[in-house]
PDB file of C-alpha atoms and ligand atoms in Angstrom:
ATOM      1  CA  MET A 257      50.104 141.137 117.995  1.00  0.00           C
ATOM      2  CA  MET A 258      50.259 140.185 114.310  1.00  0.00           C
ATOM      3  CA  SER A 259      46.493 140.362 113.883  1.00  0.00           C
ATOM      4  CA  ALA A 260      46.296 143.647 115.786  1.00  0.00           C
ATOM      5  CA  THR A 261      48.740 145.393 113.430  1.00  0.00           C
ATOM      6  CA  LEU A 262      46.814 144.002 110.442  1.00  0.00           C
ATOM      7  CA  LEU A 263      43.968 146.292 111.478  1.00  0.00           C
ATOM      8  CA  ILE A 264      46.033 149.180 110.092  1.00  0.00           C
ATOM      9  CA  PRO A 265      46.127 148.012 106.422  1.00  0.00           C
ATOM     10  CA  ILE A 266      42.533 146.755 106.689  1.00  0.00           C
ATOM     11  CA  LEU A 267      41.349 150.173 107.846  1.00  0.00           C
ATOM     12  CA  LEU A 268      43.557 152.082 105.374  1.00  0.00           C
ATOM     13  CA  GLY A 269      42.479 149.734 102.557  1.00  0.00           C
ATOM     14  CA  TRP A 270      38.810 150.308 103.341  1.00  0.00           C
ATOM     15  CA  ILE A 271      39.275 154.093 103.282  1.00  0.00           C
ATOM     16  CA  ALA A 272      41.303 153.820 100.054  1.00  0.00           C
ATOM     17  CA  GLY A 273      38.506 151.718  98.535  1.00  0.00           C
ATOM     18  CA  LEU A 274      35.977 154.427  99.417  1.00  0.00           C
ATOM     19  CA  PHE A 275      38.242 157.007  97.758  1.00  0.00           C
ATOM     20  CA  ILE A 276      38.635 154.905  94.586  1.00  0.00           C
ATOM     21  CA  ASN A 277      34.867 154.355  94.441  1.00  0.00           C
ATOM     22  CA  TYR A 278      34.159 158.022  95.027  1.00  0.00           C
ATOM     23  CA  LEU A 279      36.440 159.286  92.237  1.00  0.00           C
ATOM     24  CA  SER A 280      35.226 156.540  89.879  1.00  0.00           C
ATOM     25  CA  ASP A 281      31.663 157.674  90.547  1.00  0.00           C
ATOM     26  CA  VAL A 282      32.041 161.441  90.220  1.00  0.00           C
ATOM     27  CA  LEU A 283      35.001 162.137  87.883  1.00  0.00           C
ATOM     28  CA  PRO A 284      33.538 160.648  84.672  1.00  0.00           C
ATOM     29  CA  ARG A 285      30.282 162.568  85.293  1.00  0.00           C
ATOM     30  CA  THR A 286      31.345 165.953  86.566  1.00  0.00           C
ATOM     31  CA  ARG A 287      35.150 166.075  86.176  1.00  0.00           C
ATOM     32  CA  ARG A 288      35.432 167.467  89.714  1.00  0.00           C
ATOM     33  CA  PHE A 289      35.094 166.520  93.404  1.00  0.00           C
ATOM     34  CA  SER A 290      31.304 166.784  93.396  1.00  0.00           C
ATOM     35  CA  GLN A 291      28.548 165.451  95.652  1.00  0.00           C
ATOM     36  CA  PRO A 292      28.032 161.745  94.792  1.00  0.00           C
ATOM     37  CA  ALA A 293      24.706 160.851  93.175  1.00  0.00           C
ATOM     38  CA  CYS A 294      22.746 157.634  92.662  1.00  0.00           C
ATOM     39  CA  PRO A 295      23.585 156.238  89.184  1.00  0.00           C
ATOM     40  CA  GLN A 296      20.008 154.975  88.901  1.00  0.00           C
ATOM     41  CA  CYS A 297      17.871 158.014  89.756  1.00  0.00           C
ATOM     42  CA  GLN A 298      20.521 160.800  89.987  1.00  0.00           C
ATOM     43  CA  ALA A 299      19.405 161.774  93.521  1.00  0.00           C
ATOM     44  CA  SER A 300      22.313 163.099  95.603  1.00  0.00           C
ATOM     45  CA  PHE A 301      23.659 160.895  98.374  1.00  0.00           C
ATOM     46  CA  SER A 302      24.285 162.437 101.773  1.00  0.00           C
ATOM     47  CA  TRP A 303      27.957 161.970 102.644  1.00  0.00           C
ATOM     48  CA  MET A 304      27.002 159.755 105.576  1.00  0.00           C
ATOM     49  CA  ASP A 305      24.880 157.446 103.404  1.00  0.00           C
ATOM     50  CA  TYR A 306      27.483 157.402 100.658  1.00  0.00           C
ATOM     51  CA  LEU A 307      30.435 156.545 102.885  1.00  0.00           C
ATOM     52  CA  THR A 308      28.537 153.872 104.802  1.00  0.00           C
ATOM     53  CA  LEU A 309      27.535 152.260 101.472  1.00  0.00           C
ATOM     54  CA  ARG A 310      23.815 152.651 102.169  1.00  0.00           C
ATOM     55  CA  ALA A 311      21.229 152.032  99.462  1.00  0.00           C
ATOM     56  CA  CYS A 312      19.757 155.076  97.712  1.00  0.00           C
ATOM     57  CA  ARG A 313      17.019 156.616  99.878  1.00  0.00           C
ATOM     58  CA  ASN A 314      15.169 157.889  96.815  1.00  0.00           C
ATOM     59  CA  CYS A 315      14.854 154.786  94.612  1.00  0.00           C
ATOM     60  CA  GLY A 316      15.918 152.076  97.043  1.00  0.00           C
ATOM     61  CA  ARG A 317      18.582 150.697  94.693  1.00  0.00           C
ATOM     62  CA  SER A 318      21.469 149.178  96.668  1.00  0.00           C
ATOM     63  CA  ARG A 319      25.047 150.041  95.797  1.00  0.00           C
ATOM     64  CA  ASN A 320      26.460 148.336  92.740  1.00  0.00           C
ATOM     65  CA  LEU A 321      28.682 145.265  92.597  1.00  0.00           C
ATOM     66  CA  ARG A 322      31.718 147.310  91.580  1.00  0.00           C
ATOM     67  CA  THR A 323      31.536 149.324  94.799  1.00  0.00           C
ATOM     68  CA  TRP A 324      31.780 146.170  96.911  1.00  0.00           C
ATOM     69  CA  LEU A 325      34.411 144.562  94.662  1.00  0.00           C
ATOM     70  CA  VAL A 326      36.612 147.643  94.934  1.00  0.00           C
ATOM     71  CA  GLN A 327      36.261 147.717  98.746  1.00  0.00           C
ATOM     72  CA  ILE A 328      37.186 144.046  99.106  1.00  0.00           C
ATOM     73  CA  LEU A 329      40.000 144.033  96.529  1.00  0.00           C
ATOM     74  CA  THR A 330      41.569 147.196  97.930  1.00  0.00           C
ATOM     75  CA  VAL A 331      41.574 145.825 101.480  1.00  0.00           C
ATOM     76  CA  ALA A 332      43.054 142.543 100.206  1.00  0.00           C
ATOM     77  CA  ALA A 333      45.757 144.375  98.231  1.00  0.00           C
ATOM     78  CA  PHE A 334      46.635 146.647 101.173  1.00  0.00           C
ATOM     79  CA  VAL A 335      46.954 143.681 103.560  1.00  0.00           C
ATOM     80  CA  TYR A 336      49.057 141.722 101.049  1.00  0.00           C
ATOM     81  CA  PHE A 337      51.467 144.574 100.301  1.00  0.00           C
ATOM     82  CA  TRP A 338      51.626 145.445 104.002  1.00  0.00           C
ATOM     83  CA  LEU A 339      52.931 141.935 104.673  1.00  0.00           C
ATOM     84  CA  PHE A 340      55.009 141.709 101.472  1.00  0.00           C
ATOM     85  CA  PRO A 341      55.822 145.298 100.480  1.00  0.00           C
ATOM     86  CA  SER A 342      56.973 146.228  96.991  1.00  0.00           C
ATOM     87  CA  THR A 343      60.774 146.414  97.125  1.00  0.00           C
ATOM     88  CA  ALA A 344      60.735 149.212  94.551  1.00  0.00           C
ATOM     89  CA  LEU A 345      58.126 151.414  96.256  1.00  0.00           C
ATOM     90  CA  GLY A 346      57.941 150.544  99.954  1.00  0.00           C
ATOM     91  CA  ILE A 347      54.616 150.643 101.807  1.00  0.00           C
ATOM     92  CA  PRO A 348      53.364 154.294 101.759  1.00  0.00           C
ATOM     93  CA  LEU A 349      54.218 155.078  98.125  1.00  0.00           C
ATOM     94  CA  GLY A 350      53.027 151.595  97.123  1.00  0.00           C
ATOM     95  CA  MET A 351      49.626 152.334  98.667  1.00  0.00           C
ATOM     96  CA  ILE A 352      49.323 155.629  96.792  1.00  0.00           C
ATOM     97  CA  VAL A 353      50.214 153.939  93.484  1.00  0.00           C
ATOM     98  CA  LEU A 354      47.658 151.178  94.196  1.00  0.00           C
ATOM     99  CA  ILE A 355      44.957 153.825  94.713  1.00  0.00           C
ATOM    100  CA  TYR A 356      45.955 155.561  91.477  1.00  0.00           C
ATOM    101  CA  PHE A 357      45.917 152.303  89.484  1.00  0.00           C
ATOM    102  CA  GLY A 358      42.535 151.460  91.020  1.00  0.00           C
ATOM    103  CA  ILE A 359      40.947 154.727  89.908  1.00  0.00           C
ATOM    104  CA  ILE A 360      42.352 154.540  86.354  1.00  0.00           C
ATOM    105  CA  THR A 361      41.358 150.890  85.945  1.00  0.00           C
ATOM    106  CA  VAL A 362      37.765 151.271  87.186  1.00  0.00           C
ATOM    107  CA  ILE A 363      37.076 154.377  85.081  1.00  0.00           C
ATOM    108  CA  ASP A 364      38.728 152.860  82.006  1.00  0.00           C
ATOM    109  CA  LEU A 365      36.797 149.571  82.315  1.00  0.00           C
ATOM    110  CA  GLU A 366      33.455 151.277  82.928  1.00  0.00           C
ATOM    111  CA  HIS A 367      33.719 154.188  80.497  1.00  0.00           C
ATOM    112  CA  ARG A 368      36.579 153.216  78.169  1.00  0.00           C
ATOM    113  CA  LEU A 369      38.007 156.516  79.152  1.00  0.00           C
ATOM    114  CA  ILE A 370      41.203 157.862  80.644  1.00  0.00           C
ATOM    115  CA  LEU A 371      40.470 161.365  81.897  1.00  0.00           C
ATOM    116  CA  HIS A 372      42.830 164.282  81.425  1.00  0.00           C
ATOM    117  CA  PRO A 373      42.742 165.330  85.126  1.00  0.00           C
ATOM    118  CA  THR A 374      43.797 161.823  86.200  1.00  0.00           C
ATOM    119  CA  SER A 375      46.555 161.832  83.566  1.00  0.00           C
ATOM    120  CA  LEU A 376      47.813 165.158  84.882  1.00  0.00           C
ATOM    121  CA  ALA A 377      47.756 163.968  88.503  1.00  0.00           C
ATOM    122  CA  GLY A 378      49.442 160.788  87.280  1.00  0.00           C
ATOM    123  CA  ALA A 379      52.265 162.729  85.663  1.00  0.00           C
ATOM    124  CA  ILE A 380      53.108 164.344  89.007  1.00  0.00           C
ATOM    125  CA  LEU A 381      52.821 161.039  90.888  1.00  0.00           C
ATOM    126  CA  GLY A 382      54.788 159.310  88.110  1.00  0.00           C
ATOM    127  CA  LEU A 383      57.673 161.729  88.392  1.00  0.00           C
ATOM    128  CA  ILE A 384      57.788 161.328  92.195  1.00  0.00           C
ATOM    129  CA  VAL A 385      57.715 157.519  91.897  1.00  0.00           C
ATOM    130  CA  GLY A 386      60.287 157.489  89.090  1.00  0.00           C
ATOM    131  CA  ILE A 387      62.716 159.706  90.980  1.00  0.00           C
ATOM    132  CA  TYR A 388      62.188 157.685  94.167  1.00  0.00           C
ATOM    133  CA  ILE A 389      63.009 154.429  92.375  1.00  0.00           C
ATOM    134  CA  HIS A 390      65.922 155.625  90.247  1.00  0.00           C
ATOM    135  CA  SER A 391      67.640 158.093  92.570  1.00  0.00           C
ATOM    136  CA  ARG A 392      68.623 155.292  94.959  1.00  0.00           C
ATOM    137  CA  ALA A 393      71.065 153.852  92.440  1.00  0.00           C
ATOM    138  CA  ASP A 394      71.741 156.850  90.214  1.00  0.00           C
ATOM    139  CA  GLY A 395      71.428 159.913  92.422  1.00  0.00           C
ATOM    140  CA  LEU A 396      68.774 162.599  92.179  1.00  0.00           C
ATOM    141  CA  TRP A 397      69.525 164.168  88.803  1.00  0.00           C
ATOM    142  CA  LEU A 398      70.319 161.047  86.819  1.00  0.00           C
ATOM    143  CA  GLY A 399      67.317 159.385  88.492  1.00  0.00           C
ATOM    144  CA  ALA A 400      65.063 162.243  87.409  1.00  0.00           C
ATOM    145  CA  GLY A 401      66.534 161.997  83.917  1.00  0.00           C
ATOM    146  CA  LYS A 402      65.751 158.295  83.675  1.00  0.00           C
ATOM    147  CA  SER A 403      62.201 158.947  84.864  1.00  0.00           C
ATOM    148  CA  LEU A 404      61.689 161.722  82.287  1.00  0.00           C
ATOM    149  CA  LEU A 405      63.243 159.640  79.517  1.00  0.00           C
ATOM    150  CA  GLY A 406      60.917 156.745  80.403  1.00  0.00           C
ATOM    151  CA  GLY A 407      57.920 159.069  80.284  1.00  0.00           C
ATOM    152  CA  LEU A 408      58.966 160.519  76.958  1.00  0.00           C
ATOM    153  CA  PHE A 409      59.538 157.056  75.525  1.00  0.00           C
ATOM    154  CA  GLY A 410      56.197 155.670  76.725  1.00  0.00           C
ATOM    155  CA  PHE A 411      54.333 158.691  75.403  1.00  0.00           C
ATOM    156  CA  GLY A 412      56.271 158.719  72.111  1.00  0.00           C
ATOM    157  CA  VAL A 413      55.823 155.048  71.282  1.00  0.00           C
ATOM    158  CA  MET A 414      52.100 155.084  71.979  1.00  0.00           C
ATOM    159  CA  PHE A 415      51.706 158.371  70.117  1.00  0.00           C
ATOM    160  CA  LEU A 416      53.254 156.792  67.015  1.00  0.00           C
ATOM    161  CA  LEU A 417      51.117 153.676  67.396  1.00  0.00           C
ATOM    162  CA  TYR A 418      48.019 155.838  67.529  1.00  0.00           C
ATOM    163  CA  GLN A 419      49.069 157.714  64.413  1.00  0.00           C
ATOM    164  CA  VAL A 420      49.189 154.346  62.640  1.00  0.00           C
ATOM    165  CA  GLY A 421      45.851 153.464  64.225  1.00  0.00           C
ATOM    166  CA  ALA A 422      44.337 156.749  63.042  1.00  0.00           C
ATOM    167  CA  LEU A 423      45.533 156.026  59.502  1.00  0.00           C
ATOM    168  CA  VAL A 424      43.924 152.578  59.535  1.00  0.00           C
ATOM    169  CA  THR A 425      40.763 154.136  60.943  1.00  0.00           C
ATOM    170  CA  ARG A 426      40.649 156.692  58.146  1.00  0.00           C
ATOM    171  CA  LEU A 427      40.963 153.897  55.592  1.00  0.00           C
ATOM    172  CA  ARG A 428      37.749 152.405  56.874  1.00  0.00           C
ATOM    173  CA  ALA A 429      36.198 155.665  57.948  1.00  0.00           C
ATOM    174  CA  ARG A 430      32.753 154.927  56.611  1.00  0.00           C
ATOM    175  CA  LYS A 431      32.484 151.763  58.639  1.00  0.00           C
ATOM    176  CA  MET A 432      33.722 153.503  61.754  1.00  0.00           C
ATOM    177  CA  GLU A 433      31.023 156.123  61.370  1.00  0.00           C
ATOM    178  CA  ALA A 434      28.349 153.450  61.307  1.00  0.00           C
ATOM    179  CA  ALA A 435      29.743 151.712  64.364  1.00  0.00           C
ATOM    180  CA  SER A 436      31.070 154.707  66.228  1.00  0.00           C
ATOM    181  CA  GLN A 437      31.851 153.812  69.809  1.00  0.00           C
ATOM    182  CA  ALA A 438      32.991 157.250  70.829  1.00  0.00           C
ATOM    183  CA  ASP A 439      30.985 158.688  73.699  1.00  0.00           C
ATOM    184  CA  ASP A 440      33.439 161.383  74.672  1.00  0.00           C
ATOM    185  CA  GLU A 441      35.926 163.664  72.981  1.00  0.00           C
ATOM    186  CA  GLU A 442      38.771 162.232  75.028  1.00  0.00           C
ATOM    187  CA  GLU A 443      38.042 158.734  73.827  1.00  0.00           C
ATOM    188  CA  ALA A 444      37.389 159.889  70.292  1.00  0.00           C
ATOM    189  CA  LEU A 445      40.866 161.397  70.187  1.00  0.00           C
ATOM    190  CA  GLY A 446      42.183 158.059  71.420  1.00  0.00           C
ATOM    191  CA  GLY A 447      44.756 159.883  73.489  1.00  0.00           C
ATOM    192  CA  GLY A 448      43.998 158.323  76.868  1.00  0.00           C
ATOM    193  CA  ASP A 449      46.307 155.362  76.425  1.00  0.00           C
ATOM    194  CA  VAL A 450      49.042 157.645  75.081  1.00  0.00           C
ATOM    195  CA  TYR A 451      48.972 159.777  78.247  1.00  0.00           C
ATOM    196  CA  LEU A 452      48.766 156.672  80.416  1.00  0.00           C
ATOM    197  CA  ALA A 453      51.849 155.209  78.727  1.00  0.00           C
ATOM    198  CA  GLY A 454      53.626 158.504  79.469  1.00  0.00           C
ATOM    199  CA  VAL A 455      52.612 158.350  83.144  1.00  0.00           C
ATOM    200  CA  LEU A 456      53.739 154.742  83.492  1.00  0.00           C
ATOM    201  CA  GLY A 457      56.958 155.649  81.691  1.00  0.00           C
ATOM    202  CA  LEU A 458      57.670 158.313  84.325  1.00  0.00           C
ATOM    203  CA  MET A 459      57.013 155.784  87.102  1.00  0.00           C
ATOM    204  CA  LEU A 460      59.081 152.940  85.688  1.00  0.00           C
ATOM    205  CA  GLY A 461      61.699 155.083  84.008  1.00  0.00           C
ATOM    206  CA  TRP A 462      64.097 154.101  81.285  1.00  0.00           C
ATOM    207  CA  PRO A 463      64.608 151.256  80.297  1.00  0.00           C
ATOM    208  CA  PHE A 464      61.890 149.456  82.291  1.00  0.00           C
ATOM    209  CA  ILE A 465      59.019 151.182  80.474  1.00  0.00           C
ATOM    210  CA  TRP A 466      60.127 149.285  77.385  1.00  0.00           C
ATOM    211  CA  ASN A 467      59.436 145.912  79.121  1.00  0.00           C
ATOM    212  CA  ALA A 468      56.150 147.159  80.558  1.00  0.00           C
ATOM    213  CA  LEU A 469      54.833 148.397  77.190  1.00  0.00           C
ATOM    214  CA  LEU A 470      55.876 145.175  75.511  1.00  0.00           C
ATOM    215  CA  LEU A 471      54.162 143.042  78.148  1.00  0.00           C
ATOM    216  CA  GLY A 472      51.059 145.271  77.998  1.00  0.00           C
ATOM    217  CA  VAL A 473      50.792 145.065  74.200  1.00  0.00           C
ATOM    218  CA  LEU A 474      51.388 141.294  74.306  1.00  0.00           C
ATOM    219  CA  LEU A 475      48.686 140.843  76.963  1.00  0.00           C
ATOM    220  CA  GLY A 476      46.270 143.079  75.046  1.00  0.00           C
ATOM    221  CA  GLY A 477      47.096 141.326  71.775  1.00  0.00           C
ATOM    222  CA  LEU A 478      46.663 137.881  73.304  1.00  0.00           C
ATOM    223  CA  ILE A 479      43.293 138.680  74.845  1.00  0.00           C
ATOM    224  CA  SER A 480      42.143 140.356  71.607  1.00  0.00           C
ATOM    225  CA  PHE A 481      43.318 137.346  69.595  1.00  0.00           C
ATOM    226  CA  LEU A 482      41.301 135.009  71.827  1.00  0.00           C
ATOM    227  CA  PHE A 483      38.355 137.359  71.410  1.00  0.00           C
ATOM    228  CA  VAL A 484      38.666 137.247  67.594  1.00  0.00           C
ATOM    229  CA  VAL A 485      38.897 133.458  67.678  1.00  0.00           C
ATOM    230  CA  ALA A 486      35.780 133.324  69.862  1.00  0.00           C
ATOM    231  CA  LEU A 487      33.914 135.563  67.385  1.00  0.00           C
ATOM    232  CA  LEU A 488      35.052 133.430  64.446  1.00  0.00           C
ATOM    233  CA  LEU A 489      33.966 130.270  66.218  1.00  0.00           C
ATOM    234  CA  ARG A 490      30.554 131.842  66.594  1.00  0.00           C
ATOM    235  CA  ARG A 491      30.639 132.500  62.845  1.00  0.00           C
ATOM    236  CA  ARG A 492      30.549 136.211  63.122  1.00  0.00           C
ATOM    237  CA  TYR A 493      32.099 138.226  60.354  1.00  0.00           C
ATOM    238  CA  MET A 494      35.821 138.848  60.497  1.00  0.00           C
ATOM    239  CA  SER A 495      35.127 142.558  59.993  1.00  0.00           C
ATOM    240  CA  GLU A 496      33.119 142.694  63.198  1.00  0.00           C
ATOM    241  CA  ALA A 497      36.060 141.260  65.105  1.00  0.00           C
ATOM    242  CA  LEU A 498      38.429 143.782  63.556  1.00  0.00           C
ATOM    243  CA  MET A 499      36.096 146.616  64.430  1.00  0.00           C
ATOM    244  CA  THR A 500      36.338 145.842  68.117  1.00  0.00           C
ATOM    245  CA  PHE A 501      38.093 148.587  69.985  1.00  0.00           C
ATOM    246  CA  ILE A 502      41.112 147.392  71.973  1.00  0.00           C
ATOM    247  CA  PRO A 503      41.491 149.334  75.226  1.00  0.00           C
ATOM    248  CA  TYR A 504      45.143 148.980  76.130  1.00  0.00           C
ATOM    249  CA  GLY A 505      44.824 150.949  79.376  1.00  0.00           C
ATOM    250  CA  PRO A 506      44.012 148.024  81.703  1.00  0.00           C
ATOM    251  CA  TYR A 507      46.760 145.887  80.146  1.00  0.00           C
ATOM    252  CA  PHE A 508      49.355 148.608  80.637  1.00  0.00           C
ATOM    253  CA  ILE A 509      48.237 149.007  84.250  1.00  0.00           C
ATOM    254  CA  LEU A 510      48.450 145.251  84.795  1.00  0.00           C
ATOM    255  CA  SER A 511      51.897 145.163  83.255  1.00  0.00           C
ATOM    256  CA  ALA A 512      53.186 148.146  85.287  1.00  0.00           C
ATOM    257  CA  PHE A 513      51.657 146.598  88.413  1.00  0.00           C
ATOM    258  CA  TYR A 514      53.645 143.436  87.740  1.00  0.00           C
ATOM    259  CA  PHE A 515      56.936 145.292  87.385  1.00  0.00           C
ATOM    260  CA  LEU A 516      56.386 147.680  90.320  1.00  0.00           C
ATOM    261  CA  PHE A 517      54.910 145.292  92.873  1.00  0.00           C
ATOM    262  CA  LEU A 518      55.860 141.738  91.950  1.00  0.00           C
TER     263      LEU A 518
HETATM  264 ZN1   ZN B 871      18.491 156.246  93.467  1.00  0.00          ZN
END
């Protein structure tokens, strides 16, 4: 009986994995729900080939490691949170948030990019999640207020941090030009993490966004510190270490995941 009902999260997790993979494949390229294409030779996949994870018929390249990792991790996460659901979110909303976090994380890790359409969709999802969480204790209107306040706080704090970051960047503008890592206007503006912090603020609400941002910055800082130490140990220049771009997105997601699910 137990194993029979587990088929439900396994099946749902597999479908969710396909969805995460699909959006991670097409959104950074076309910004819309387009026909998926082979990353190697750009030939379009038929939907049947794409959804059954077949190799490309044009160049023969099999599907990348990320595709399989996402499928396996999503199924594992769905089974785990089916058996031990998030007390804050419950099962259905928890699954939707997992899918959202999956998409943001994969795109951010692969492209160092948080897209505006996903931020916009996240704002709507964030408000729904925030109201769901906070209205149980505080009623609908106060709950919505706490969600909005959390969103405003997350956005505001990261906005200020990026203003400071922009100032530092201007001070070493010449160097940045030489080592420009920007491959997209959205990343060049550096606004992705600011919007993400706003979305997570809506989800977690006030005052929990405060803890999540703090944990995210600490995690990001710790990993970056270890990275700098590793560079120094390899006798690279300090300046090279300082030039390294810190993407906070994945750390914020990790931190929000911790507070929402664990
Ligand atoms: Zn191909």
